[in-house]
Short mmCIF file of C-alpha atoms in Angstrom, two decimals:
data_model
loop_
_atom_site.label_atom_id
_atom_site.label_comp_id
_atom_site.label_asym_id
_atom_site.label_seq_id
_atom_site.Cartn_x
_atom_site.Cartn_y
_atom_site.Cartn_z
CA MET A 137 15.12 -1.86 11.85
CA THR A 138 12.22 0.63 13.21
CA ASN A 139 9.76 -0.74 15.49
CA HIS A 140 7.17 1.07 13.19
CA PHE A 141 5.95 0.60 9.95
CA LEU A 142 5.00 3.92 8.83
CA CYS A 143 6.73 4.79 5.46
CA LEU A 144 8.69 2.71 2.97
CA THR A 145 11.77 5.18 3.19
CA ASP A 146 12.32 4.37 7.40
CA TRP A 147 13.04 0.81 6.15
CA THR A 148 16.57 -0.50 4.21
CA ALA A 149 16.37 -2.37 1.12
CA ALA A 150 17.45 -5.42 2.76
CA GLU A 151 15.24 -5.16 6.01
CA LEU A 152 12.39 -4.59 2.95
CA ASP A 153 13.98 -8.02 0.93
CA ALA A 154 13.68 -10.11 4.69
CA ILE A 155 9.71 -9.09 4.84
CA PHE A 156 9.38 -10.23 1.13
CA ALA A 157 11.58 -13.90 2.35
CA LEU A 158 9.30 -14.07 5.65
CA THR A 159 6.08 -13.45 3.29
CA LYS A 160 6.93 -16.38 1.02
CA GLU A 161 7.77 -18.24 3.81
CA LEU A 162 4.55 -17.67 5.53
CA LYS A 163 2.37 -18.08 1.97
CA ASP A 164 3.88 -21.63 1.29
CA LYS A 165 2.82 -22.65 5.41
CA GLN A 166 -0.33 -21.37 4.76
CA LYS A 167 -1.19 -22.93 1.27
CA GLN A 168 0.40 -26.32 2.85
CA GLY A 169 -1.64 -26.16 5.69
CA ILE A 170 1.17 -26.12 8.18
CA ALA A 171 0.56 -24.13 11.51
CA HIS A 172 2.68 -20.75 12.01
CA PRO A 173 1.46 -19.40 15.17
CA LEU A 174 4.49 -16.82 15.48
CA LEU A 175 2.01 -14.04 17.44
CA ALA A 176 0.37 -16.41 19.30
CA GLY A 177 -1.41 -14.81 22.42
CA LYS A 178 -0.67 -11.66 20.87
CA THR A 179 -3.64 -9.01 19.91
CA LEU A 180 -3.52 -6.13 17.35
CA GLY A 181 -5.66 -3.00 17.88
CA MET A 182 -7.13 -1.96 14.48
CA ILE A 183 -8.28 1.34 14.22
CA PHE A 184 -10.15 2.63 11.31
CA GLU A 185 -10.97 6.14 10.49
CA LYS A 186 -11.79 5.19 7.11
CA SER A 187 -13.90 2.39 5.61
CA SER A 188 -12.00 -0.95 4.01
CA THR A 189 -12.73 -4.18 2.82
CA ARG A 190 -9.18 -5.51 2.03
CA THR A 191 -7.46 -3.73 4.64
CA ARG A 192 -9.99 -5.45 7.36
CA ILE A 193 -10.23 -9.00 6.32
CA SER A 194 -6.53 -9.20 5.37
CA PHE A 195 -5.04 -8.01 8.96
CA GLU A 196 -8.11 -9.93 10.90
CA VAL A 197 -7.44 -12.99 9.16
CA GLY A 198 -3.66 -12.52 9.25
CA MET A 199 -3.46 -12.36 12.90
CA TYR A 200 -5.75 -15.37 13.25
CA GLN A 201 -3.53 -17.39 11.21
CA LEU A 202 -0.54 -16.40 13.28
CA GLY A 203 -2.23 -17.16 16.27
CA GLY A 204 -3.17 -14.11 17.71
CA HIS A 205 -6.20 -11.96 17.98
CA ALA A 206 -7.57 -8.80 16.14
CA LEU A 207 -9.68 -6.27 17.79
CA PHE A 208 -11.69 -4.07 15.51
CA LEU A 209 -11.74 -0.47 16.62
CA SER A 210 -13.77 2.52 14.78
CA SER A 211 -13.32 6.25 15.54
CA SER A 212 -17.26 6.17 15.83
CA ASN A 213 -17.25 3.63 18.80
CA THR A 214 -13.96 4.90 20.37
CA GLN A 215 -13.08 7.84 22.39
CA LEU A 216 -10.70 9.14 19.50
CA GLY A 217 -14.38 10.02 17.75
CA ARG A 218 -15.11 12.09 20.82
CA GLY A 219 -11.85 13.84 20.72
CA GLU A 220 -9.43 12.00 23.01
CA PRO A 221 -5.78 13.14 22.23
CA ILE A 222 -4.00 10.61 19.65
CA LYS A 223 -1.17 10.57 22.43
CA ASP A 224 -3.64 9.47 25.16
CA THR A 225 -4.90 6.75 23.06
CA ALA A 226 -1.54 5.91 21.93
CA ARG A 227 -0.49 5.00 25.80
CA VAL A 228 -3.79 3.26 26.79
CA MET A 229 -3.50 0.97 23.92
CA SER A 230 -0.18 0.23 24.63
CA ARG A 231 -1.03 -1.12 28.04
CA TYR A 232 -3.25 -3.62 26.41
CA VAL A 233 -2.45 -4.86 22.81
CA ASP A 234 0.99 -5.81 21.33
CA GLY A 235 0.30 -3.88 18.23
CA ILE A 236 -1.68 -1.34 16.48
CA MET A 237 -2.38 -1.34 12.99
CA ILE A 238 -4.50 2.32 11.78
CA ARG A 239 -6.06 3.16 8.75
CA THR A 240 -6.61 7.18 8.81
CA PHE A 241 -6.30 10.27 7.07
CA SER A 242 -3.45 12.37 8.69
CA GLN A 243 0.24 11.17 8.20
CA GLU A 244 1.32 13.40 11.09
CA GLY A 245 -1.23 11.69 13.42
CA ILE A 246 -0.02 8.60 12.82
CA GLU A 247 3.29 9.43 13.47
CA GLU A 248 1.96 11.33 16.95
CA LEU A 249 0.58 7.83 17.56
CA ALA A 250 4.01 5.78 17.02
CA ARG A 251 6.22 8.75 18.86
CA TYR A 252 3.76 7.82 21.88
CA ALA A 253 3.03 4.07 21.71
CA ASP A 254 5.15 1.93 23.15
CA VAL A 255 3.96 -1.22 20.51
CA PRO A 256 4.61 -1.25 17.13
CA VAL A 257 2.44 0.93 14.66
CA ILE A 258 1.24 -0.14 11.11
CA ASN A 259 0.37 2.29 8.30
CA ALA A 260 -2.66 0.72 6.82
CA LEU A 261 -3.24 3.80 4.82
CA THR A 262 -2.83 7.46 5.02
CA ASP A 263 -3.77 10.33 2.83
CA SER A 264 -0.13 10.39 2.24
CA TYR A 265 1.22 6.80 2.26
CA HIS A 266 0.18 3.15 1.49
CA PRO A 267 3.17 1.19 2.20
CA CYS A 268 1.56 -2.17 2.92
CA GLN A 269 -0.22 -2.03 -0.18
CA VAL A 270 2.99 -1.02 -2.30
CA MET A 271 4.76 -4.26 -0.48
CA ALA A 272 1.90 -6.57 -1.64
CA ASP A 273 2.20 -5.35 -5.33
CA LEU A 274 5.83 -5.81 -5.32
CA PHE A 275 5.64 -9.52 -3.83
CA THR A 276 3.21 -9.91 -6.47
CA VAL A 277 5.58 -8.69 -9.16
CA LEU A 278 8.26 -11.18 -7.59
CA GLU A 279 6.21 -14.37 -7.77
CA HIS A 280 5.19 -13.73 -11.17
CA LYS A 281 8.55 -12.29 -12.63
CA GLY A 282 10.89 -14.09 -10.82
CA SER A 283 12.38 -10.87 -9.10
CA TYR A 284 10.77 -7.53 -8.48
CA LYS A 285 14.25 -5.87 -9.48
CA ASP A 286 15.35 -5.18 -12.97
CA GLN A 287 11.83 -4.27 -13.99
CA VAL A 288 10.42 -0.79 -15.39
CA TYR A 289 7.44 0.19 -13.45
CA CYS A 290 4.95 2.72 -14.89
CA TRP A 291 2.60 4.46 -12.55
CA ILE A 292 -0.58 6.30 -14.15
CA GLY A 293 -3.46 8.49 -12.71
CA ASP A 294 -3.30 10.75 -9.35
CA GLY A 295 -0.18 11.52 -7.72
CA ASN A 296 -1.98 10.29 -4.41
CA ASN A 297 -1.02 8.28 -1.27
CA MET A 298 -0.26 5.25 -3.69
CA ALA A 299 2.08 7.20 -6.02
CA HIS A 300 3.95 8.65 -3.17
CA SER A 301 4.55 4.92 -1.84
CA TRP A 302 5.64 3.59 -5.17
CA ILE A 303 8.03 6.46 -5.34
CA ASN A 304 9.45 5.82 -1.89
CA ALA A 305 9.70 2.05 -2.82
CA ALA A 306 11.77 3.01 -5.92
CA ALA A 307 14.13 5.39 -3.82
CA VAL A 308 14.73 2.58 -1.50
CA LEU A 309 14.96 -0.37 -3.76
CA GLY A 310 16.42 1.14 -6.86
CA PHE A 311 14.34 -0.05 -9.87
CA GLU A 312 13.14 2.46 -12.41
CA LEU A 313 9.75 4.23 -12.15
CA ARG A 314 7.75 6.19 -14.02
CA VAL A 315 5.01 8.33 -13.15
CA ALA A 316 2.51 10.14 -15.24
CA THR A 317 -0.15 12.46 -13.81
CA PRO A 318 -2.76 14.81 -15.33
CA LYS A 319 -1.18 18.67 -15.15
CA GLY A 320 -1.89 19.75 -11.58
CA TYR A 321 -2.11 16.55 -10.03
CA GLU A 322 1.58 15.75 -9.55
CA PRO A 323 3.18 13.89 -6.45
CA ASP A 324 3.66 16.04 -3.28
CA THR A 325 7.35 18.14 -3.98
CA SER A 326 8.69 17.01 -0.72
CA VAL A 327 8.32 13.35 -1.72
CA ILE A 328 9.92 13.80 -5.06
CA GLU A 329 12.83 15.76 -3.22
CA ARG A 330 13.27 13.34 -0.77
CA ALA A 331 13.48 10.49 -3.40
CA GLU A 332 15.81 12.34 -5.32
CA GLN A 333 18.23 12.78 -2.29
CA LEU A 334 18.15 9.16 -2.12
CA GLY A 335 19.17 9.08 -5.60
CA ALA A 336 15.95 7.39 -7.05
CA LYS A 337 15.65 6.55 -10.87
CA ILE A 338 12.58 8.42 -11.57
CA THR A 339 10.74 10.13 -14.45
CA TYR A 340 7.62 12.51 -14.56
CA THR A 341 5.48 12.95 -17.02
CA ASN A 342 2.09 14.28 -18.52
CA ASP A 343 2.31 11.59 -20.88
CA PRO A 344 0.73 8.30 -19.95
CA LEU A 345 1.53 6.56 -23.45
CA GLN A 346 5.25 7.69 -22.72
CA ALA A 347 5.47 6.52 -19.46
CA ALA A 348 4.00 2.80 -20.51
CA TRP A 349 6.23 2.31 -23.38
CA GLY A 350 8.19 -0.91 -23.02
CA ALA A 351 7.20 -0.90 -19.10
CA ASP A 352 7.17 -4.23 -17.50
CA VAL A 353 4.55 -3.23 -14.63
CA LEU A 354 1.71 -1.00 -15.10
CA ASN A 355 -0.30 0.08 -12.19
CA THR A 356 -3.02 2.56 -11.38
CA ASP A 357 -5.71 3.63 -9.14
CA VAL A 358 -9.19 5.49 -8.84
CA TRP A 359 -9.30 8.78 -9.96
CA ALA A 360 -10.93 10.30 -7.13
CA SER A 361 -10.14 8.56 -3.59
CA MET A 362 -11.84 8.48 -0.23
CA GLY A 363 -12.48 12.11 0.65
CA GLN A 364 -12.41 13.38 -2.57
CA GLU A 365 -16.02 12.48 -3.93
CA GLN A 366 -17.02 15.88 -4.37
CA GLU A 367 -14.17 16.12 -7.15
CA GLN A 368 -15.47 13.39 -9.19
CA LEU A 369 -16.95 15.18 -11.96
CA GLN A 370 -13.91 17.48 -12.36
CA ARG A 371 -11.53 14.68 -12.02
CA GLU A 372 -13.39 12.81 -14.66
CA LYS A 373 -12.69 15.73 -17.15
CA ASP A 374 -8.89 16.20 -15.97
CA PHE A 375 -8.18 12.65 -16.01
CA VAL A 376 -9.36 11.91 -19.67
CA GLY A 377 -6.56 9.74 -21.36
CA PHE A 378 -4.97 8.64 -18.03
CA GLN A 379 -6.42 5.09 -18.14
CA ILE A 380 -4.82 1.51 -18.48
CA ASN A 381 -6.83 0.11 -21.53
CA ALA A 382 -5.73 -1.65 -24.88
CA GLU A 383 -3.64 1.24 -26.32
CA VAL A 384 -1.46 1.44 -22.96
CA ILE A 385 -1.01 -2.16 -22.91
CA ASP A 386 0.05 -2.27 -26.38
CA ALA A 387 2.69 0.13 -25.89
CA ALA A 388 4.04 -1.66 -22.64
CA ASP A 389 6.22 -4.58 -22.51
CA GLY A 390 4.78 -7.71 -24.26
CA ASP A 391 4.69 -9.77 -20.91
CA CYS A 392 3.61 -7.12 -18.65
CA LEU A 393 1.76 -6.99 -15.52
CA VAL A 394 -1.06 -4.57 -14.28
CA LEU A 395 -1.81 -3.77 -10.96
CA HIS A 396 -4.42 -2.14 -9.36
CA CYS A 397 -4.82 -1.73 -5.56
CA LEU A 398 -8.81 -1.95 -5.69
CA PRO A 399 -11.66 -1.00 -5.57
CA ALA A 400 -11.61 -0.24 -9.61
CA HIS A 401 -13.83 1.94 -11.26
CA ARG A 402 -14.07 0.13 -14.01
CA GLY A 403 -14.22 2.09 -17.27
CA GLU A 404 -12.38 4.83 -15.63
CA GLU A 405 -9.18 4.52 -14.69
CA ILE A 406 -9.09 0.70 -15.89
CA THR A 407 -10.86 -0.92 -18.57
CA ASP A 408 -12.97 -3.96 -17.85
CA ASP A 409 -11.38 -5.91 -20.71
CA VAL A 410 -7.65 -5.27 -19.04
CA ILE A 411 -8.88 -6.23 -15.50
CA GLU A 412 -10.12 -9.33 -16.73
CA GLY A 413 -7.29 -9.81 -19.39
CA ARG A 414 -4.10 -12.08 -19.06
CA HIS A 415 -1.99 -9.39 -18.26
CA SER A 416 -4.01 -8.78 -15.01
CA VAL A 417 -2.70 -10.05 -11.53
CA VAL A 418 -5.12 -8.01 -9.47
CA PHE A 419 -6.76 -10.71 -7.38
CA ASP A 420 -3.10 -12.54 -6.78
CA GLU A 421 -2.29 -8.68 -5.55
CA ALA A 422 -5.27 -8.54 -3.62
CA GLU A 423 -4.15 -11.99 -1.54
CA ASN A 424 -1.05 -10.93 -1.10
CA ARG A 425 -2.23 -8.07 1.03
CA LEU A 426 -2.86 -10.90 3.74
CA HIS A 427 0.65 -12.56 3.66
CA VAL A 428 2.68 -9.53 3.45
CA GLN A 429 0.93 -7.83 6.16
CA LYS A 430 1.33 -11.22 8.05
CA ALA A 431 5.59 -10.98 7.71
CA ILE A 432 5.38 -7.15 8.35
CA MET A 433 3.18 -8.08 11.80
CA ALA A 434 5.40 -11.21 12.72
CA THR A 435 8.33 -8.95 11.89
CA LEU A 436 7.39 -6.28 14.30
CA MET A 437 5.64 -7.98 16.89
CA ASN A 438 7.72 -11.07 17.64
CA LYS A 439 11.47 -9.95 17.74
CA GLU A 440 12.23 -13.58 18.16
#
């Protein structure tokens, strides 16, 4: 097991399954009001270079429920915002806190942070990957389907950090994945090649209905992510047809689940009737960020 949670391909299937098992245990205890202070007396430093709703709340509440403390740090109120090298920040923070969570732009930057830190580093989102979100997604599928295995997953939309993490998850955990993106918006070739080397069962297409046919789980994300707002108008044209709507639901399995990492642009990548419909589990999925991340933090920060 690695000391950090940066990318799903750094972990084995058995290790990720252990996190799911701990997630269920911690969620059950929280629902029953049973204290579980696995990180009593420990502090998580949370670095935000990108804004957040679910990430900040879930990590902060999660640390509180685990008996620890979370410290919010933004680039605007730390020396990172004034150009302090990441390696210096890593070594200084390691002397103050027991773990570092970072939500930032560069995957290379988070890997440098982990290289110089003496405490666990958790990737809460980069432009390349969003591993905590996909873990929450898979745990939600596990809850509703009884297993995340033996399911056919369909990604419709941009070949972005979420698509990359789904590809990584399919490579490590072995489930079938279909990725449908507009031409020119395919996932990064290095991510695809690494998944192929791991024997992943992934189909890539530019036809969303083909990808959705008979699928058990449908998933999407906004057409323009943070930092791509200037591309919004062009993307609205390029992504026509790449929407989870009634037609896509009809093509999928009759008991399919619909996921969305939120926030959603209703009427763009997903319709309002779908996100409010019987197939949608997006709010269970959002809640499970809390429980999965607690399990990740406990696994990394409490070696006992």
